[in-house]
Coordinates of C-alpha atoms and ligand atoms in Angstrom, one line a residue:
M18 CA -0.1 -0.3 0.1
T19 CA 1.3 3.3 -0.8
S20 CA 1.5 5.9 1.3
T21 CA -0.6 7.8 -0.4
Q22 CA -3.2 5.5 0.0
L23 CA -2.5 4.6 3.9
A24 CA -3.6 9.2 3.8
G25 CA -7.0 8.5 2.3
N26 CA -8.0 5.2 4.8
L27 CA -6.6 6.7 8.0
N28 CA -6.7 9.9 9.7
D29 CA -4.2 11.3 12.0
D30 CA -5.5 10.2 15.2
E31 CA -6.0 6.2 13.7
Y32 CA -2.3 6.4 11.8
D33 CA 0.2 4.2 13.4
L34 CA 3.2 6.5 14.1
H35 CA 4.8 4.1 17.1
S36 CA 5.0 1.2 14.4
Q37 CA 6.1 3.2 11.5
A38 CA 8.6 4.3 13.8
N39 CA 9.8 1.4 14.1
V40 CA 9.5 -0.2 10.5
L41 CA 11.0 3.5 9.4
A42 CA 14.5 2.8 12.6
S43 CA 14.9 -0.8 11.1
I44 CA 15.4 0.1 7.5
S45 CA 17.6 3.3 8.5
H46 CA 19.5 0.3 10.0
E47 CA 19.7 -1.4 7.1
V48 CA 20.2 1.7 4.4
R49 CA 23.1 3.5 6.6
T50 CA 25.4 0.2 6.7
P51 CA 25.4 -0.5 2.8
L52 CA 25.7 2.9 2.2
H53 CA 28.9 3.6 4.5
A54 CA 30.3 1.5 2.8
I55 CA 28.9 3.2 -0.2
M56 CA 30.6 6.0 0.7
G57 CA 33.6 5.1 2.3
L58 CA 34.9 3.6 -0.5
S59 CA 33.9 5.9 -3.3
S60 CA 35.8 8.1 -0.6
L61 CA 38.9 6.3 -1.2
I62 CA 39.1 5.7 -4.9
E63 CA 38.9 9.7 -4.6
D64 CA 42.9 9.9 -3.4
E65 CA 43.8 7.1 -6.7
P66 CA 45.3 8.1 -9.9
I67 CA 42.3 7.8 -12.4
S68 CA 40.8 9.5 -15.2
Q69 CA 38.8 12.8 -14.8
N70 CA 36.0 10.8 -16.2
A71 CA 36.5 8.0 -14.0
R72 CA 36.6 11.0 -11.7
R73 CA 33.2 13.2 -12.7
H74 CA 31.3 9.7 -12.8
L75 CA 32.8 9.3 -8.6
E76 CA 31.1 12.4 -7.8
K77 CA 27.4 11.2 -9.4
I78 CA 28.3 7.9 -7.5
R79 CA 28.9 10.5 -3.7
I80 CA 26.1 13.0 -4.4
A81 CA 23.7 9.5 -5.5
S82 CA 24.8 8.1 -2.4
E83 CA 23.7 12.1 -0.2
A84 CA 20.3 11.6 -1.5
L85 CA 20.0 8.4 -0.3
L86 CA 20.7 9.5 2.9
Q87 CA 19.0 12.9 2.8
T88 CA 15.3 9.8 2.0
L89 CA 16.1 8.4 4.8
N90 CA 16.6 10.7 7.1
T91 CA 13.5 12.3 6.0
S92 CA 11.5 9.8 6.7
I93 CA 12.2 9.4 10.0
D94 CA 12.0 12.8 10.4
A95 CA 8.3 12.8 9.5
A96 CA 8.5 9.9 11.8
R97 CA 9.9 11.7 14.8
A98 CA 7.5 15.6 13.6
G99 CA 4.2 13.0 14.8
H100 CA 5.5 12.4 17.8
D101 CA 7.0 16.6 18.5
T102 CA 10.4 14.9 18.8
L103 CA 12.0 17.4 15.6
F104 CA 15.2 19.4 17.5
V105 CA 17.7 21.7 15.5
E106 CA 21.3 22.7 17.0
Q107 CA 22.3 25.8 18.0
T108 CA 26.1 25.7 16.0
P109 CA 28.6 27.7 14.0
F110 CA 28.1 27.2 10.4
D111 CA 29.2 28.2 6.9
V112 CA 26.1 29.4 6.1
Q113 CA 27.2 29.7 2.3
K114 CA 28.7 25.8 2.4
V115 CA 25.4 25.4 3.0
C116 CA 24.1 26.5 0.0
E117 CA 26.1 25.6 -2.0
T118 CA 26.4 21.5 -1.3
A119 CA 22.3 22.1 -1.5
I120 CA 22.9 23.3 -4.9
R121 CA 25.3 20.4 -5.8
M122 CA 23.2 17.7 -4.6
F123 CA 20.5 18.8 -7.6
A124 CA 23.2 19.8 -9.8
L125 CA 22.7 15.9 -12.5
N126 CA 19.2 16.4 -12.0
A127 CA 19.0 19.7 -13.1
E128 CA 21.1 18.7 -15.8
A129 CA 19.8 15.9 -17.0
K130 CA 16.3 18.1 -17.9
N131 CA 18.5 21.1 -19.6
L132 CA 17.5 23.1 -16.8
D133 CA 19.6 26.1 -15.0
L134 CA 20.5 25.8 -11.7
N135 CA 21.5 29.0 -9.5
L136 CA 22.8 30.1 -6.4
N137 CA 22.2 33.9 -6.2
F138 CA 23.9 34.3 -3.1
D139 CA 24.3 37.6 -0.6
S140 CA 28.2 38.7 -0.9
R141 CA 28.4 40.0 2.2
L142 CA 27.4 36.8 3.6
L143 CA 30.2 35.2 1.9
S144 CA 32.3 32.5 4.4
Q145 CA 30.6 34.2 6.9
S146 CA 30.4 31.6 10.4
L147 CA 27.2 32.5 11.5
I148 CA 25.1 30.1 14.8
G149 CA 22.1 27.9 13.6
D150 CA 21.6 23.6 12.7
P151 CA 23.8 23.3 9.5
N152 CA 21.7 19.8 9.0
R153 CA 18.3 21.1 9.8
L154 CA 18.9 24.1 6.8
L155 CA 20.3 22.0 4.5
Q156 CA 17.5 19.1 4.8
I157 CA 15.4 22.4 4.4
L158 CA 16.6 23.8 1.5
S159 CA 17.1 20.6 -0.1
N160 CA 13.2 19.4 -0.5
L161 CA 12.5 23.1 -2.0
I162 CA 15.1 22.5 -4.4
G163 CA 14.3 18.8 -5.1
N164 CA 10.7 19.9 -5.7
A165 CA 11.5 22.4 -7.7
V166 CA 13.7 20.4 -10.0
K167 CA 11.3 17.8 -10.1
F168 CA 8.3 19.3 -10.9
T169 CA 10.1 21.7 -13.4
E170 CA 10.1 21.1 -16.3
R171 CA 12.2 23.7 -18.5
G172 CA 13.6 27.2 -17.3
Q173 CA 15.3 27.7 -14.4
I174 CA 16.0 27.6 -10.0
T175 CA 17.2 30.0 -8.2
L176 CA 18.1 29.9 -4.8
W177 CA 18.6 33.3 -3.5
V178 CA 20.5 33.5 -0.1
V179 CA 19.8 38.0 0.9
L180 CA 21.3 39.5 3.6
R181 CA 17.3 41.9 4.8
R182 CA 19.4 43.4 8.2
N183 CA 21.9 42.9 10.3
K184 CA 20.8 43.7 14.0
G185 CA 23.3 43.7 16.3
G186 CA 24.8 40.4 16.1
I187 CA 21.7 38.5 14.1
Q188 CA 22.0 38.6 10.9
E189 CA 18.4 38.3 9.3
V190 CA 18.9 36.3 6.0
Y191 CA 15.9 35.7 3.4
F192 CA 15.5 32.7 1.9
S193 CA 13.6 32.2 -1.7
V194 CA 14.0 28.7 -3.6
N195 CA 12.3 30.7 -7.0
D196 CA 11.3 27.9 -9.7
T197 CA 9.0 28.1 -13.4
G198 CA 7.7 24.9 -13.3
I199 CA 3.6 23.9 -12.9
G200 CA 3.2 25.6 -10.1
I201 CA 0.7 24.5 -7.4
P202 CA -3.4 25.1 -8.1
D203 CA -5.0 27.8 -5.5
K204 CA -7.4 24.4 -4.2
Y205 CA -4.2 22.8 -2.9
L206 CA -2.0 26.1 -1.1
E207 CA -3.7 26.3 2.0
R208 CA -3.3 22.7 2.7
I209 CA 0.2 21.6 0.9
T210 CA 2.3 21.8 3.5
E211 CA -0.3 18.6 5.7
R212 CA 0.9 14.9 5.4
Y213 CA 0.8 13.6 2.3
V214 CA -1.1 15.9 0.6
Q215 CA 0.5 16.0 -3.1
V216 CA -1.7 17.4 -5.9
E217 CA -3.4 15.7 -8.8
H218 CA -0.8 17.1 -11.8
N219 CA -1.4 15.7 -14.6
Q220 CA 1.2 13.4 -14.7
K221 CA 0.6 9.8 -15.9
G222 CA 0.8 7.4 -12.8
R223 CA 0.9 8.0 -9.5
P224 CA 3.4 11.0 -7.9
Q225 CA 6.3 10.5 -7.2
G226 CA 8.1 11.4 -3.9
S227 CA 5.7 10.7 -0.2
G228 CA 3.5 14.3 0.5
L229 CA 6.3 14.4 3.5
G230 CA 8.8 16.9 2.6
L231 CA 7.3 20.0 2.6
Y232 CA 5.5 19.3 5.8
I233 CA 8.3 18.4 8.1
T234 CA 10.1 21.1 6.1
K235 CA 7.4 24.1 7.3
K236 CA 8.5 23.0 11.1
V237 CA 11.8 22.7 10.8
I238 CA 11.3 25.7 9.0
R239 CA 8.9 27.1 12.6
L240 CA 11.6 25.0 15.2
M241 CA 14.4 27.7 13.8
G242 CA 12.3 30.9 14.5
G243 CA 10.9 31.5 10.9
E244 CA 7.0 30.6 8.8
L245 CA 7.8 28.8 5.5
S246 CA 6.3 31.3 2.8
I247 CA 4.2 29.4 0.0
K248 CA 3.5 31.5 -3.6
S249 CA 2.6 30.1 -6.4
S250 CA 1.3 30.0 -10.0
S251 CA 1.2 29.2 -13.3
S252 CA 4.9 29.8 -13.9
G253 CA 6.3 29.2 -11.2
S254 CA 6.5 29.4 -7.5
Q255 CA 8.0 30.6 -4.4
F256 CA 9.4 28.8 -1.3
S257 CA 10.8 31.5 1.1
F258 CA 11.3 32.2 4.3
L259 CA 13.4 34.4 6.7
L260 CA 15.7 33.0 9.5
N261 CA 17.2 35.5 11.9
L262 CA 20.4 33.8 13.0
P263 CA 23.5 35.4 14.9
T264 CA 27.1 36.1 13.5
D265 CA 29.1 33.9 15.4
P266 CA 31.4 35.2 18.7
K267 CA 34.3 33.2 18.4
Q268 CA 34.6 33.9 14.4
P269 CA 37.9 35.8 13.6
I270 CA 37.0 38.9 12.3
P271 CA 34.7 38.7 9.4
R272 CA 36.5 39.0 6.5
D273 CA 35.6 41.5 2.8
L274 CA 36.0 39.7 0.4
R275 CA 35.6 42.5 -3.0
C276 CA 37.1 42.8 -6.3
V277 CA 40.2 45.2 -6.7
D278 CA 39.0 48.3 -7.0
N279 CA 37.7 49.9 -10.2
M280 CA 38.2 46.4 -11.9
V281 CA 36.4 46.0 -15.1
I282 CA 35.4 42.0 -15.7
R283 CA 33.5 40.9 -18.6
V284 CA 31.3 38.4 -19.8
I285 CA 30.1 37.2 -22.9
A286 CA 27.9 34.9 -23.0
K287 CA 23.6 34.6 -24.1
P288 CA 20.8 36.4 -22.5
G289 CA 19.4 34.4 -19.3
V290 CA 19.3 33.9 -16.2
V291 CA 23.0 31.8 -16.0
S292 CA 25.0 35.2 -17.2
E293 CA 21.9 37.4 -14.7
V294 CA 23.8 35.8 -12.0
L295 CA 27.0 35.6 -12.9
R296 CA 27.0 39.9 -12.9
D297 CA 25.2 40.4 -10.0
Q298 CA 27.6 38.2 -8.1
L299 CA 29.9 39.7 -9.7
A300 CA 28.7 44.1 -8.6
G301 CA 28.4 42.1 -5.1
L302 CA 31.9 41.7 -4.8
G303 CA 32.7 45.6 -6.2
A304 CA 33.4 44.3 -10.1
H305 CA 32.8 46.5 -12.6
V306 CA 30.7 44.1 -14.9
E307 CA 31.1 44.6 -19.0
Y308 CA 28.2 42.7 -20.7
Y309 CA 28.4 41.4 -24.3
E310 CA 25.6 39.0 -25.4
A311 CA 27.5 37.8 -28.8
M312 CA 31.8 38.3 -29.8
K313 CA 32.5 41.6 -31.3
E314 CA 35.7 42.4 -32.9
E315 CA 36.0 44.6 -30.5
L316 CA 36.8 42.4 -27.8
L317 CA 40.2 41.9 -29.6
T318 CA 40.8 45.8 -29.2
Q319 CA 40.5 45.8 -25.7
R320 CA 42.0 43.5 -23.1
R321 CA 40.8 43.3 -19.7
E322 CA 41.7 41.2 -16.8
L323 CA 39.4 38.5 -16.7
T324 CA 37.0 37.3 -19.0
F325 CA 34.2 35.1 -18.5
V326 CA 32.6 33.3 -22.2
D327 CA 29.8 31.2 -22.9
Y328 CA 30.3 27.8 -24.4
P329 CA 27.2 28.5 -27.4
T330 CA 28.8 32.0 -27.7
A331 CA 32.6 30.6 -27.8
K332 CA 31.4 27.7 -30.4
S333 CA 28.7 29.7 -32.5
S334 CA 31.9 32.3 -33.3
P335 CA 35.9 30.0 -33.7
K336 CA 37.7 32.4 -35.4
L337 CA 37.2 35.6 -32.7
W338 CA 37.0 32.3 -30.0
A339 CA 40.5 30.9 -31.2
Q340 CA 41.8 34.7 -31.3
L341 CA 40.9 35.6 -27.7
K342 CA 42.8 32.5 -26.2
T343 CA 46.0 33.6 -28.0
L344 CA 45.8 36.4 -25.9
Y345 CA 45.1 36.2 -22.8
T346 CA 46.3 33.6 -21.0
K347 CA 44.8 30.6 -19.1
D348 CA 44.0 32.5 -16.3
Q349 CA 42.4 35.3 -17.1
L350 CA 39.9 33.1 -20.0
V351 CA 37.1 31.4 -18.3
L352 CA 35.2 29.1 -20.5
L353 CA 31.0 28.2 -18.8
C354 CA 30.1 25.1 -20.0
S355 CA 26.6 24.8 -18.8
E356 CA 25.3 23.1 -21.4
L357 CA 27.5 20.0 -23.4
A358 CA 29.8 19.2 -21.8
E359 CA 31.3 16.4 -22.3
E360 CA 32.0 18.0 -25.5
C361 CA 33.5 20.7 -23.6
L362 CA 35.9 19.3 -21.9
Q363 CA 36.8 17.2 -24.8
L364 CA 37.6 20.7 -27.3
E365 CA 38.8 23.0 -24.0
K366 CA 41.3 20.9 -22.1
Y367 CA 43.5 23.7 -22.3
H368 CA 41.3 26.0 -20.8
N369 CA 40.3 27.3 -17.9
S370 CA 35.8 25.8 -18.5
W371 CA 33.4 25.9 -15.6
F372 CA 30.9 22.8 -14.8
S373 CA 27.7 24.8 -14.0
P374 CA 26.8 24.9 -11.2
Y375 CA 28.2 28.4 -11.0
L376 CA 28.6 28.5 -7.7
P377 CA 30.8 31.7 -5.6
S378 CA 33.8 29.8 -3.6
E379 CA 34.2 28.5 -7.3
L380 CA 33.4 32.7 -8.7
I381 CA 36.4 33.4 -5.8
T382 CA 38.5 30.9 -6.9
Y383 CA 39.1 32.1 -10.6
L384 CA 38.8 35.8 -8.8
D385 CA 41.8 35.1 -6.8
S386 CA 43.6 32.6 -9.7
A387 CA 43.8 35.9 -11.5
G388 CA 45.0 38.2 -8.4
L389 CA 42.3 40.5 -9.0
L390 CA 41.1 39.6 -5.1
I391 CA 41.2 41.5 -2.1
G392 CA 39.8 40.4 1.2
H393 CA 41.5 36.4 0.0
Q394 CA 44.6 36.4 2.4
S395 CA 42.8 35.9 5.7
R396 CA 40.9 32.7 4.6
T397 CA 44.2 31.3 3.6
A398 CA 45.5 32.6 7.3
K399 CA 42.7 31.1 8.9
F400 CA 42.8 28.0 7.5
E401 CA 46.4 27.4 8.2
N402 CA 45.1 28.4 12.3
T403 CA 43.5 25.4 11.8
F404 CA 45.8 23.2 11.4
A405 CA 48.2 25.1 13.3
N406 CA 45.7 23.5 16.3
T407 CA 46.2 20.2 15.7
P408 CA 50.3 18.8 16.2
L409 CA 49.6 16.2 16.3
D410 CA 51.3 13.6 14.5
R411 CA 49.0 11.4 13.9
S412 CA 51.5 8.2 12.7
E413 CA 52.6 8.0 16.2
Y414 CA 48.9 6.3 17.9
T415 CA 47.9 2.9 17.6
L416 CA 44.3 2.5 16.8
L417 CA 42.0 -0.8 17.4
A418 CA 39.7 -1.0 14.8
V419 CA 36.4 -3.5 15.1
D420 CA 34.3 -4.6 13.0
D421 CA 33.1 -7.4 11.8
S422 CA 32.0 -6.5 7.4
P423 CA 35.2 -7.0 5.5
T424 CA 33.6 -4.0 3.5
N425 CA 33.4 -2.4 6.1
M426 CA 37.1 -2.5 8.0
I427 CA 38.3 -1.3 4.2
V428 CA 36.5 1.9 4.4
L429 CA 37.7 2.2 7.6
Q430 CA 41.9 1.2 7.6
G431 CA 41.3 2.8 4.5
A432 CA 40.2 6.9 5.6
L433 CA 42.2 6.1 8.3
D434 CA 45.9 5.3 5.8
K435 CA 44.5 8.9 3.8
L436 CA 44.3 10.9 7.5
G437 CA 48.2 9.3 8.6
Y438 CA 47.2 7.0 10.9
T439 CA 48.8 4.1 9.8
K440 CA 49.4 1.7 13.0
T441 CA 45.9 0.4 13.2
V442 CA 45.0 -3.1 14.8
K443 CA 42.3 -5.2 13.6
A444 CA 39.5 -7.3 14.5
S445 CA 36.4 -8.9 13.6
N446 CA 34.0 -8.4 16.8
G447 CA 33.8 -7.6 20.4
Q448 CA 36.0 -10.8 21.2
Q449 CA 38.8 -10.2 19.5
A450 CA 38.9 -7.1 20.6
V451 CA 38.7 -8.0 24.0
D452 CA 42.0 -10.4 23.5
H453 CA 43.9 -7.8 21.6
F454 CA 42.9 -4.7 23.8
H455 CA 44.2 -7.7 27.1
K456 CA 47.8 -8.2 24.7
N457 CA 48.2 -5.2 23.4
Q458 CA 48.7 -2.2 26.2
N459 CA 50.0 -0.4 23.3
I460 CA 46.2 0.9 22.2
D461 CA 45.8 5.1 22.2
L462 CA 42.1 4.2 20.9
I463 CA 39.5 2.0 19.6
L464 CA 37.1 2.2 16.7
M465 CA 34.6 0.1 18.0
D466 CA 31.3 -1.1 15.1
I467 CA 28.5 -1.8 17.7
N468 CA 26.4 -4.4 16.7
M469 CA 28.7 -7.7 15.7
P470 CA 28.3 -11.8 16.0
V471 CA 30.2 -13.7 18.9
M472 CA 30.7 -10.7 21.3
N473 CA 29.0 -7.3 20.0
G474 CA 30.4 -3.8 20.6
I475 CA 28.6 -2.5 23.9
E476 CA 29.4 -5.9 25.4
A477 CA 33.3 -5.9 24.6
T478 CA 33.3 -2.0 25.5
Q479 CA 31.3 -3.1 29.0
I480 CA 34.5 -5.8 29.5
I481 CA 37.6 -2.8 28.5
R482 CA 35.9 -0.4 31.0
G483 CA 34.9 -2.5 33.3
A484 CA 38.9 -3.7 33.9
G485 CA 39.1 0.0 34.3
S486 CA 40.5 1.8 31.3
K487 CA 40.3 4.8 30.4
I488 CA 41.0 4.4 26.4
P489 CA 39.2 6.3 24.2
I490 CA 36.3 4.7 22.9
V491 CA 34.0 5.4 19.7
G492 CA 30.7 3.4 19.3
L493 CA 30.5 3.6 15.4
T494 CA 26.6 2.7 14.9
A495 CA 24.2 2.0 11.7
L496 CA 21.3 2.9 14.4
S497 CA 19.6 5.5 14.9
E498 CA 20.8 8.6 17.4
D499 CA 17.2 7.2 19.1
E500 CA 17.7 4.0 20.1
I501 CA 21.4 4.3 20.9
T502 CA 20.1 7.1 23.5
E503 CA 17.1 4.5 24.5
G504 CA 19.0 1.7 25.5
G505 CA 21.3 4.1 27.5
H506 CA 24.8 3.1 26.0
R507 CA 25.4 6.1 24.4
A508 CA 28.0 7.2 28.2
L509 CA 29.7 3.7 27.8
F510 CA 31.4 5.4 25.5
D511 CA 34.0 8.6 24.4
L512 CA 31.3 9.6 21.2
V513 CA 29.2 7.6 19.2
L514 CA 28.7 8.3 15.2
T515 CA 26.2 7.3 13.6
K516 CA 27.2 5.9 9.7
P517 CA 27.8 6.7 7.5
V518 CA 30.6 8.7 9.2
S519 CA 32.8 10.2 6.3
S520 CA 36.1 11.0 6.8
E521 CA 36.4 14.3 8.3
V522 CA 34.4 14.0 11.2
L523 CA 36.4 10.5 11.8
A524 CA 39.9 12.9 11.2
K525 CA 37.7 15.5 13.8
T526 CA 36.3 12.6 15.9
V527 CA 39.7 10.7 16.5
D528 CA 42.5 14.2 16.7
A529 CA 40.3 15.7 19.2
L530 CA 39.7 12.5 21.8
L531 CA 44.1 12.0 20.9
S532 CA 44.7 15.9 22.0
G533 CA 43.4 15.2 24.8
P534 CA 40.1 15.6 27.0
K535 CA 37.8 17.8 24.8
V536 CA 34.4 15.9 24.1
I537 CA 31.4 17.8 26.3
A538 CA 28.1 16.0 26.4
G539 CA 28.9 13.8 23.6
E540 CA 29.9 17.2 21.0
V541 CA 33.2 16.9 19.5
Q542 CA 34.1 20.6 20.5
Ligands
ADP27 P1 6.8 15.3 -2.6 O1 7.9 15.7 -3.1 O2 7.7 13.7 -1.2 O3 5.5 14.8 -3.2 P2 6.2 17.3 -1.1 O4 5.7 17.5 0.7 O5 7.5 18.0 -1.0 O6 6.1 15.6 -0.7 O7 5.2 17.8 -1.6 C1 4.1 18.0 -1.6 C2 3.1 18.1 -3.3 O8 4.0 19.5 -3.5 C3 3.8 17.7 -4.4 O9 4.0 16.0 -3.9 C4 4.0 18.6 -5.4 O10 2.0 18.1 -6.1 C5 3.7 20.0 -4.9 N1 4.6 20.8 -4.6 C6 5.9 21.0 -4.0 N2 6.4 21.7 -4.2 C7 6.6 21.6 -5.5 C8 6.6 22.6 -6.8 N3 8.3 24.0 -6.6 N4 6.3 22.7 -8.2 C9 5.1 22.5 -7.9 N5 4.4 21.5 -6.8 C10 5.1 21.5 -6.0

């Protein structure tokens, strides 16, 4: 039975949220384990010397896995929302990074439908550290962008992020996802954020999706102090909300990224939203933008420090394009490859090819390579500081990795090797882990899978703790947060990580635990 049918048969009160939550918890466990292997192995291959084509395919695997993880989390959240047990975090995060990730997640779907997917991001918010919940914000944006891509057949989707005002360190940020899709008929608009409500569009067959996305999105935005507003007509929809996000007080002085004064940057591209967004972003960074809709002879006589040309325009004037290439260095000429990416790559491999979606962080890299950015130096300084805070010689430490799945072990060992933790002892169940622990007194940290045959990770950890050991033990689990907390086992471990675990989180966790008692209430500080 589909969820739509269920909704038809049962009203809210009758619906058994508990059994729904239980089914979801076991599905979640079964899906997370293989997903962890897919994501982990892909990340290991990324470091191999592979062809550019293979790398692009790998990127697609990564994006697909993230989307699957997102779907899983949405289903669990819907069950939680029914119980009113949704929660949001308050942690420093980079709003630009979250928005770019949301766009990247749907870039391939949009490309497959020949839609332009844009991010128009207020330059005053570039690389700002704000306080809020990055995962929840990503969830909201990916629901809205995912829907926009799903219900748009031609035209474009744009995520607008605008700083409305900065009031006493609180940034009022406006987010809006606009599409040129089929729209939502008036009679549905009032109810569209209710559970399982879907428009019966004139599509063949059952509507795609679960009808839960907007229900959760609305609830999460409310939890974050905002309100979802929806406007829709037959020419498109707009989903927007305002959030008050405090500036991170620990952030180094916010950087004012901008172009070198009086810099003229040229954009040669067919008219449309893509070139408009690019021009907006450049203007936001203080550049003077000189715009041409087509190639012209005069372009050869006046030189500019940086020129962006879109592929169709370059292709339609091959002679002028060839001449232009002789005039500029690689850093001064960037080809915009929003369409025909493969063809673009083949023909233009000796020049800078910038693939859509054109994200602000990439624009900054191009401006920086051309030497046109002020304020970028401090960004480098910030990263250098981050590393300076981690004077850990990872190769000195011996870690015990415990997992019964050979695939998970390959992922774990590979991730540790990649990080420089090269001394790893392996065990394939809790009993072996306990034996290793008794034999090898030099172990500095244990990464313990929780669900294993012979002896599970909880029993093994109880025995090790029972022997009076304070060795850091990180639990690795495919169970949900709730199940671990409900079982009362969280306190046994220094930290519990839910699979799939990225190598970034693994590094942060292991480094933090090895460099001192910096773990507070289950969070790496
Ligand atoms: P799902 O997309 O999984 O069906 P949602 O709750 O996210 O669930 O959306 C509910 C319904 O609202 C969709 O099935 C669709 O009919 C309508 N909808 C949502 N976003 C859009 C959009 N951008 N354009 C047109 N219709 C939309």
